[in-house]
Short mmCIF file of C-alpha atoms and ligand atoms in Angstrom, two decimals:
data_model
loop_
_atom_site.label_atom_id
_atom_site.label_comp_id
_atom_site.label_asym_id
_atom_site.label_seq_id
_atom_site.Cartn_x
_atom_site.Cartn_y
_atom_site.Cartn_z
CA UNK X 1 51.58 58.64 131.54
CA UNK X 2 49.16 56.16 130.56
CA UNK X 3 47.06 54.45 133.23
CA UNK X 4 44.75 51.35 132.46
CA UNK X 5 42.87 51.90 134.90
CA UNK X 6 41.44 55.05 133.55
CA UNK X 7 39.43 55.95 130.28
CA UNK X 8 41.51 56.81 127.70
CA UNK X 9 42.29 60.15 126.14
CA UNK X 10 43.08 59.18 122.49
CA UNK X 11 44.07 62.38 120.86
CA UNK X 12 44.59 63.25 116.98
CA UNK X 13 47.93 64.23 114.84
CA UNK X 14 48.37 65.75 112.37
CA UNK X 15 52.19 65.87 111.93
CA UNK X 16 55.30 65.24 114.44
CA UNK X 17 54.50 68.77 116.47
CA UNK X 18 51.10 67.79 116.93
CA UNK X 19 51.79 64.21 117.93
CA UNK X 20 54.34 65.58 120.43
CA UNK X 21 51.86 68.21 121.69
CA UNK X 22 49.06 65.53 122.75
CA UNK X 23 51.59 63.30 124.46
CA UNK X 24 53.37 66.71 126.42
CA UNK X 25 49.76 67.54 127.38
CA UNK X 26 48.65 64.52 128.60
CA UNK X 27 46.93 62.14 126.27
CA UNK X 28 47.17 58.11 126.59
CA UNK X 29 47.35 57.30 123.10
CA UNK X 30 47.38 59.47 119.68
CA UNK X 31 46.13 58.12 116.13
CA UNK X 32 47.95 59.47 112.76
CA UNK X 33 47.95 58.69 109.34
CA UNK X 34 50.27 57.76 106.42
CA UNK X 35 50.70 60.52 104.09
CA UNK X 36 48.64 59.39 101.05
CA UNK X 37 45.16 58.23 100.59
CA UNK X 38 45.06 55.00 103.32
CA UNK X 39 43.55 57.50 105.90
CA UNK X 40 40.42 59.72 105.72
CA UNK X 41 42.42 63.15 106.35
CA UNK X 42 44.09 62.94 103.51
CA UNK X 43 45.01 67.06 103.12
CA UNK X 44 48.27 68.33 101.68
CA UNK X 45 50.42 69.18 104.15
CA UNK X 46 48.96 66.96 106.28
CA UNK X 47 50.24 63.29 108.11
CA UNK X 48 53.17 60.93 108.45
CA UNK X 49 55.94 59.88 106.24
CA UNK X 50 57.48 56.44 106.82
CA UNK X 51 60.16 58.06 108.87
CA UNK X 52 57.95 60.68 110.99
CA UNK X 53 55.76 58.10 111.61
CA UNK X 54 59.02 55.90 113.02
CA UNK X 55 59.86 58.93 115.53
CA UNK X 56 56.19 59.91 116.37
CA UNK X 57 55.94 56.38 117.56
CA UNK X 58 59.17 56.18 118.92
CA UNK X 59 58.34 59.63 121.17
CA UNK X 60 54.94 57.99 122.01
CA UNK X 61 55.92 54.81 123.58
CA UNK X 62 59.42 57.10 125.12
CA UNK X 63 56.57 58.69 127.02
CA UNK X 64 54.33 55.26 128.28
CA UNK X 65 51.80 56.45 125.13
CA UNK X 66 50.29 54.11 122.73
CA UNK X 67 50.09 55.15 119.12
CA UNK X 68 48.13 54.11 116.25
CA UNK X 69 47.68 54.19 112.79
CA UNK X 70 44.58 55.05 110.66
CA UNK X 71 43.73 53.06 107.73
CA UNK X 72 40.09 53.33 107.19
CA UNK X 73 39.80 54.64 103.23
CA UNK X 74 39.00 51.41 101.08
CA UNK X 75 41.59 50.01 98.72
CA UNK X 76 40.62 51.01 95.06
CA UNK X 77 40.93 48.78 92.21
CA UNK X 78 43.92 50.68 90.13
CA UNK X 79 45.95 50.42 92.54
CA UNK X 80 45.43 48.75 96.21
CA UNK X 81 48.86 47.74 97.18
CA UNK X 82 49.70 50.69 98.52
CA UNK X 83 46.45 49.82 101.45
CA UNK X 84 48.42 46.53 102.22
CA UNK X 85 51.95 47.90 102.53
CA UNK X 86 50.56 50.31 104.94
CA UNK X 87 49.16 47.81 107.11
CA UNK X 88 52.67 45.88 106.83
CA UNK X 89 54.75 49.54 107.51
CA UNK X 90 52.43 49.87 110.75
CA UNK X 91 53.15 46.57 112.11
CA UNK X 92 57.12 47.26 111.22
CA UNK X 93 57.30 50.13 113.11
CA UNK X 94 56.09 49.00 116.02
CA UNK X 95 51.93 50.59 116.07
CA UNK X 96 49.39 49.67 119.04
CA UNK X 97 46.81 49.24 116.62
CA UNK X 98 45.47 49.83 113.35
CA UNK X 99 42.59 51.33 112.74
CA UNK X 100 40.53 49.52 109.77
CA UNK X 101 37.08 49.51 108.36
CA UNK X 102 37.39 47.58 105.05
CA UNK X 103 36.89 43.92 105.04
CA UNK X 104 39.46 42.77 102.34
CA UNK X 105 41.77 45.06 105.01
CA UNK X 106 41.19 43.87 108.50
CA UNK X 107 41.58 39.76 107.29
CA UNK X 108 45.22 41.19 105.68
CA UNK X 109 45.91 42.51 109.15
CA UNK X 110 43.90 39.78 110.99
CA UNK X 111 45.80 36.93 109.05
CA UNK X 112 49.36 38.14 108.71
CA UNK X 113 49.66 40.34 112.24
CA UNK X 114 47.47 38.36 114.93
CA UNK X 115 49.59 40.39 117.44
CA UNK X 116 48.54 43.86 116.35
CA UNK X 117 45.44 45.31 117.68
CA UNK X 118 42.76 46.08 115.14
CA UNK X 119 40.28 49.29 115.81
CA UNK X 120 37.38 49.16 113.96
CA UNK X 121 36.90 52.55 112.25
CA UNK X 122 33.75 54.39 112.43
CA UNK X 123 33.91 54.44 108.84
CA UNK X 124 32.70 50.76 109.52
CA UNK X 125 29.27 52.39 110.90
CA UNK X 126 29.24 49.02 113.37
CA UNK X 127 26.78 50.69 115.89
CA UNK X 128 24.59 47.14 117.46
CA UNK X 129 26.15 43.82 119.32
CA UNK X 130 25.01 41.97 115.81
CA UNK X 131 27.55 44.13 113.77
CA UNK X 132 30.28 43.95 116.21
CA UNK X 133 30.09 40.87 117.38
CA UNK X 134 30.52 39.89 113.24
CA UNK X 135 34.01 41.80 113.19
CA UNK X 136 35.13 39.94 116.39
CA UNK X 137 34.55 36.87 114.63
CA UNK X 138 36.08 36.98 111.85
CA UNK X 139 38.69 39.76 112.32
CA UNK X 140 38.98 39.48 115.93
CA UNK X 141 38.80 43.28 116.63
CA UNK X 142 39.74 44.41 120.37
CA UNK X 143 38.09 47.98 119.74
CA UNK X 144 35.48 49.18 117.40
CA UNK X 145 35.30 53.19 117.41
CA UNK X 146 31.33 53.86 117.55
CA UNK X 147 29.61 55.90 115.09
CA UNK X 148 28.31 59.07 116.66
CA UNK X 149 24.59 58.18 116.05
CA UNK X 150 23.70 56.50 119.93
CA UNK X 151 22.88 57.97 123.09
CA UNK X 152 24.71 57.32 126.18
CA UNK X 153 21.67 54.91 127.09
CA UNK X 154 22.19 52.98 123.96
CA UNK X 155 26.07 52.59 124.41
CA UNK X 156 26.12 51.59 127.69
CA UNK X 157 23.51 48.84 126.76
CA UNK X 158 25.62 47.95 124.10
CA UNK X 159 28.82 47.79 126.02
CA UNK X 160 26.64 44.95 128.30
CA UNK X 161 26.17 43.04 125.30
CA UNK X 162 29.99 43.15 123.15
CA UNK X 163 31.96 41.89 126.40
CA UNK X 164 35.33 42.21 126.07
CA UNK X 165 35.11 44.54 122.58
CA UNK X 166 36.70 48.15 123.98
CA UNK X 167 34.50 51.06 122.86
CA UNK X 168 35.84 54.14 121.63
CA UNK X 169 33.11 57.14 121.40
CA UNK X 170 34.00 61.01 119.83
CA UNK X 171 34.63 63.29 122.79
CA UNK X 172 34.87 66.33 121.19
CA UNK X 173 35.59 67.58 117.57
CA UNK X 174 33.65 68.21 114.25
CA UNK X 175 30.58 66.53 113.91
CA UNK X 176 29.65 64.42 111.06
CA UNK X 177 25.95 63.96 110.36
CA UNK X 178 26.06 61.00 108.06
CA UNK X 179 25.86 57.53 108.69
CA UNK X 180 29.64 57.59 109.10
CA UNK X 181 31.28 56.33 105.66
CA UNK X 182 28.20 56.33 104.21
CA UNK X 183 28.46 59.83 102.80
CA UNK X 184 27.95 61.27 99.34
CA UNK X 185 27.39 64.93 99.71
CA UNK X 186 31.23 65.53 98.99
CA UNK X 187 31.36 63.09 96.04
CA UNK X 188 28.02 64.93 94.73
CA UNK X 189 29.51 68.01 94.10
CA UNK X 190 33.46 67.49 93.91
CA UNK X 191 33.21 63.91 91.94
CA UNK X 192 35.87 63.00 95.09
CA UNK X 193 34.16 60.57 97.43
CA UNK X 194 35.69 60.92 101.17
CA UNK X 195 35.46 56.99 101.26
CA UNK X 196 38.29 57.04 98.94
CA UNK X 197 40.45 59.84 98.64
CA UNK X 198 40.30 60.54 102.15
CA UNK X 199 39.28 63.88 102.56
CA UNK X 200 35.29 65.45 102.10
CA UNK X 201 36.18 68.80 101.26
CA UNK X 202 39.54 68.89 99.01
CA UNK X 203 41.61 72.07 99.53
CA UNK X 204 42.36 71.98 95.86
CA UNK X 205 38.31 72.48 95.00
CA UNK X 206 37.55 75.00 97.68
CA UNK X 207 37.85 78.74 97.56
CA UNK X 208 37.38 81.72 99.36
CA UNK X 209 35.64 84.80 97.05
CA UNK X 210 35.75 88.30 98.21
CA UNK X 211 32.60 90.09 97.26
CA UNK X 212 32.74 93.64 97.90
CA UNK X 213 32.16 93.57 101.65
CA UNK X 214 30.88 89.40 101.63
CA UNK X 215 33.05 86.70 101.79
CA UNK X 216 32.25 83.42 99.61
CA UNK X 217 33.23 79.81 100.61
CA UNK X 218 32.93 78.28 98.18
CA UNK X 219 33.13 73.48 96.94
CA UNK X 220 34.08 73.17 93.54
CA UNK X 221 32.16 76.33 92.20
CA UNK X 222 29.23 75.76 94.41
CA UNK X 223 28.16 78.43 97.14
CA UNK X 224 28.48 76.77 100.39
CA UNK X 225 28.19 80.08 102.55
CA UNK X 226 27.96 83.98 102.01
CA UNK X 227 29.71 85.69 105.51
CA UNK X 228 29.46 89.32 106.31
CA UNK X 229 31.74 91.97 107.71
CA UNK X 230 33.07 90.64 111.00
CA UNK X 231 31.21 87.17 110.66
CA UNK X 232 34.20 84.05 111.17
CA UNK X 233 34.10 82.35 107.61
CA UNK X 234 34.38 78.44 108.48
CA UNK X 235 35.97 76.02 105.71
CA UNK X 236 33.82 74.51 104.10
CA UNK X 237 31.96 71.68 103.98
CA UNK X 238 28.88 70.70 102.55
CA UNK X 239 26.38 69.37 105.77
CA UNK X 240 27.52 72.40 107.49
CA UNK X 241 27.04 75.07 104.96
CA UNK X 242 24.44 77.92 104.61
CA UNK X 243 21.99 77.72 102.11
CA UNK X 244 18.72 79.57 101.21
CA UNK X 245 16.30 76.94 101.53
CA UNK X 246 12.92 78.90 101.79
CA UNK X 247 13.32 82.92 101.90
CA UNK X 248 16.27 82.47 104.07
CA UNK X 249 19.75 81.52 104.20
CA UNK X 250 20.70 79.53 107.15
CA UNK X 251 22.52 76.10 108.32
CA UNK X 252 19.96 73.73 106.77
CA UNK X 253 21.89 70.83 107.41
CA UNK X 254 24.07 71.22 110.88
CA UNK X 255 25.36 73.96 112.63
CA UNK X 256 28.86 74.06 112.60
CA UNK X 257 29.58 73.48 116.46
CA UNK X 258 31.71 71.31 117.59
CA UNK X 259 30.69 68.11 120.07
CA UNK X 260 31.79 67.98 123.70
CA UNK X 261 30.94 65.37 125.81
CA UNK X 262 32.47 66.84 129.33
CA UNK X 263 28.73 67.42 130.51
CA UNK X 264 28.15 63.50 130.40
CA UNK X 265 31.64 62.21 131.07
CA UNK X 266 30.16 60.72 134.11
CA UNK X 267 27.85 58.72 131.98
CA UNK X 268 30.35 58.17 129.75
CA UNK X 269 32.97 56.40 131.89
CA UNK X 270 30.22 54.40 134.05
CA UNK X 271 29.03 53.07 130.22
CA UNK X 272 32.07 51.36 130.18
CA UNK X 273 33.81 53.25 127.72
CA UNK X 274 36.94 52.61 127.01
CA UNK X 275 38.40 55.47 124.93
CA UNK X 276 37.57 59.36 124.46
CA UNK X 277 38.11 60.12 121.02
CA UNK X 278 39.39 63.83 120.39
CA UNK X 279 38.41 64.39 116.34
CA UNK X 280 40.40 66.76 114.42
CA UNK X 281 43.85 65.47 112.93
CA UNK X 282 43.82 68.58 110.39
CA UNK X 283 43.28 71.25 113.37
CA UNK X 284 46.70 72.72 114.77
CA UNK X 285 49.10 71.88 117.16
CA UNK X 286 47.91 74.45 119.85
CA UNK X 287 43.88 72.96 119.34
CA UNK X 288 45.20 69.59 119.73
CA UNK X 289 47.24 70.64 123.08
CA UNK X 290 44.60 72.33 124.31
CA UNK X 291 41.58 70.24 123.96
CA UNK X 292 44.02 67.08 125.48
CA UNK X 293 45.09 69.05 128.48
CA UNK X 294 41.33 70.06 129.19
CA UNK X 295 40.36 66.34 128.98
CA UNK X 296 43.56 65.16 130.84
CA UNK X 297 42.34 67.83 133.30
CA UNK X 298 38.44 66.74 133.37
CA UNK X 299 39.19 62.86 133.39
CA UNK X 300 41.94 63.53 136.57
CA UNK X 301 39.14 65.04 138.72
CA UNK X 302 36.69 62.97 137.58
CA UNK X 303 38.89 60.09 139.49
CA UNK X 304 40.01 61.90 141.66
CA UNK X 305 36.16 62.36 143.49
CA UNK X 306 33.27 61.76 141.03
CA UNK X 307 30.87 62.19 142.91
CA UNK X 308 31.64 66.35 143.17
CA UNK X 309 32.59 66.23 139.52
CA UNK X 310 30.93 68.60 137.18
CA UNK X 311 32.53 70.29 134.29
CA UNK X 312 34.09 73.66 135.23
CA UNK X 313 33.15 76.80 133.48
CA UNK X 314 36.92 77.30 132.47
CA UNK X 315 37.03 74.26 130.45
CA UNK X 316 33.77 74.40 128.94
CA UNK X 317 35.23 78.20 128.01
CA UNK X 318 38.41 77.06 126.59
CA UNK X 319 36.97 74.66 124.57
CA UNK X 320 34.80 76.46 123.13
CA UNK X 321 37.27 78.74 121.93
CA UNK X 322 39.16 76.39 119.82
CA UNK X 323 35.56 74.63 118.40
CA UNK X 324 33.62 75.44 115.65
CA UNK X 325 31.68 77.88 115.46
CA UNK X 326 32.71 79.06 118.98
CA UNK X 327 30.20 76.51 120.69
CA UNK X 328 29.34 73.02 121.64
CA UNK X 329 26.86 70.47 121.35
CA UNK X 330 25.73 67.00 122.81
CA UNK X 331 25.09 65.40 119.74
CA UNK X 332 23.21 62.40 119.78
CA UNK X 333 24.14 61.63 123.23
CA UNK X 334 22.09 63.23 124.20
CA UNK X 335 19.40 64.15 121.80
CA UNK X 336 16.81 62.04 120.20
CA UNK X 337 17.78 62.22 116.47
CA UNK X 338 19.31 59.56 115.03
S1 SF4 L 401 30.29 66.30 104.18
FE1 SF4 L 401 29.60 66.41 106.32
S2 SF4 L 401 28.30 64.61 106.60
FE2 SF4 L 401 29.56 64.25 104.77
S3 SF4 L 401 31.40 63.16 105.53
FE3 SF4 L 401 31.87 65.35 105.48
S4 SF4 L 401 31.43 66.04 107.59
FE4 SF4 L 401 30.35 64.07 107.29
#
């Protein structure tokens, strides 16, 4: 059940099962996407159609949840309508909030739904009061979702100067080491830009090559990492690959581990967050269940005394089970690179 009082868990879906999942496991809200290019997870197989989206909701607010609706890829000029009828379907159905980053979007929503709730996607890259306080203005945004470039330190001083404007920070999930939507790595080598079709790594240009005992992953033809026997070959994605860059081949980019932000969730809530953003609306139903019920769990004892909270061993274990490359990270949290 969803309690204002608390920090929200906000928690990804991928299709009905998933949605379900989060809200049987204990999230507050989930965020989905239309099943074309409108959202930036825009995988076959993957997201809502007009009438999945109509029960997801439905289940969600059965069960005290909010839901809402991604719509952060930028409307292209061939053919853009199909950005604009989104926004209207959302606000039909009945969405909490839509989540937006272009500007010809968010005054569509701004001017013909003041009632629904716009979320300022990350793909935005609004990270200082300046930026923000320019989308209140003119779009009057209730949330903006931060880009995961600032330190706990930075986003609490930040949360001092917005006021009212909710902040929504990544809890745990992939990492993305770009200025977020300001990445080209994916468009460089598939011609596909993530901004626009939704998706950095299309499943239609990437393939996995056996090699007698190797296994290739491999972007439109180019080598993005060579596993051995026994070695866990990640999909893959171009920051997180392994290239030789001097006489060896290693993760020149990132790492592929995933972020978790349990170990400053103390920091987190007294920041004034207002929402803990689980990434990963392509993962599966059982990753989405499990990484919600571990939060659910954290965020309960965290209430319940906080000052004996500290994250337990079992959760940091489970978690790290379901995350890339089997481990974790602070991100810039905590770290000084930015
Ligand atoms: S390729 Fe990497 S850095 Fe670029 S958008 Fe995808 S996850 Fe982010």
């Amino acid at each position: 059940m969803q309690n204002s009082q608390k920090i929200e868990i906000l928690a990804p879906a991928g299709n009905l099962p998933s949605l379900k999942a989060a809200v049987d496991h204990g999230a507050d809200a989930v965020y989905f996407g239309f099943r074309n290019a409108t959202n930036a997870r825009n995988f076959e197989g993957l997201n809502f159609s007009d009438t999945e989206a109509a029960s997801g909701i439905d289940y969600a607010h059965r069960h005290g949840v909010k839901a809402n609706i991604v719509l952060n890829t930028y409307p292209q000029v061939e053919d853009p309508g199909i950005w604009y009828r989104s926004i209207d379907l959302a606000a039909r159905l009945g969405a909490d909030a839509v989540i937006l980053a272009n500007l010809s979007l968010l005054s569509y929503a701004c001017q013909h739904y003041p009632e629904l709730p716009i979320h300022l996607s990350v793909q935005a890259s609004a990270s200082n009061a300046a930026a923000i306080e320019f989308y209140r203005r003119h779009f009057t945004i209730q949330r903006v979702i931060l880009p995961r470039v600032l330190t706990i330190a930075e986003i609490r001083r930040l949360k001092q100067q917005v006021g009212d404007v909710e902040l929504e920070i990544f809890a745990f999930g992939g990492l993305c080491v770009m200025a977020e939507g300001r990445c080209h790595l994916s468009s460089y080598v598939t011609g596909v830009s993530p901004n626009i079709e939704g998706v950095c790594s299309p499943a239609r240009a990437v393939r996995f090559v056996n090699r007698g005992e190797h296994l290739q992953t491999r972007l439109n033809g180019v080598l993005i990492a060579e596993y051995g026997p026994g070695e866990e070959a990640a999909y893959p994605t171009i920051c997180k690959g392994r290239y030789r860059a001097t006489d060896q081949a290693y993760h020149a980019m990132e790492e592929p581990g995933s972020l978790n932000i349990l170990e400053l969730l103390p920091e987190v809530i007294t920041a004034g967050v207002r929402s803990l953003k689980i990434e990963g609306r392509q993962r599966t139903k059982s990753y989405i269940a499990t990484v919600t019920q571990v939060m659910r769990q954290a965020v309960d004892a965290w209430y319940q005394d906080p000052q004996d909270f500290h994250p337990r061993g079992s959760w940091i274990r489970t978690l790290n089970s379901v995350s890339e490359g089997r481990s974790h990270t602070l991100g810039t949290y905590q770290e000084g690179w930015q």
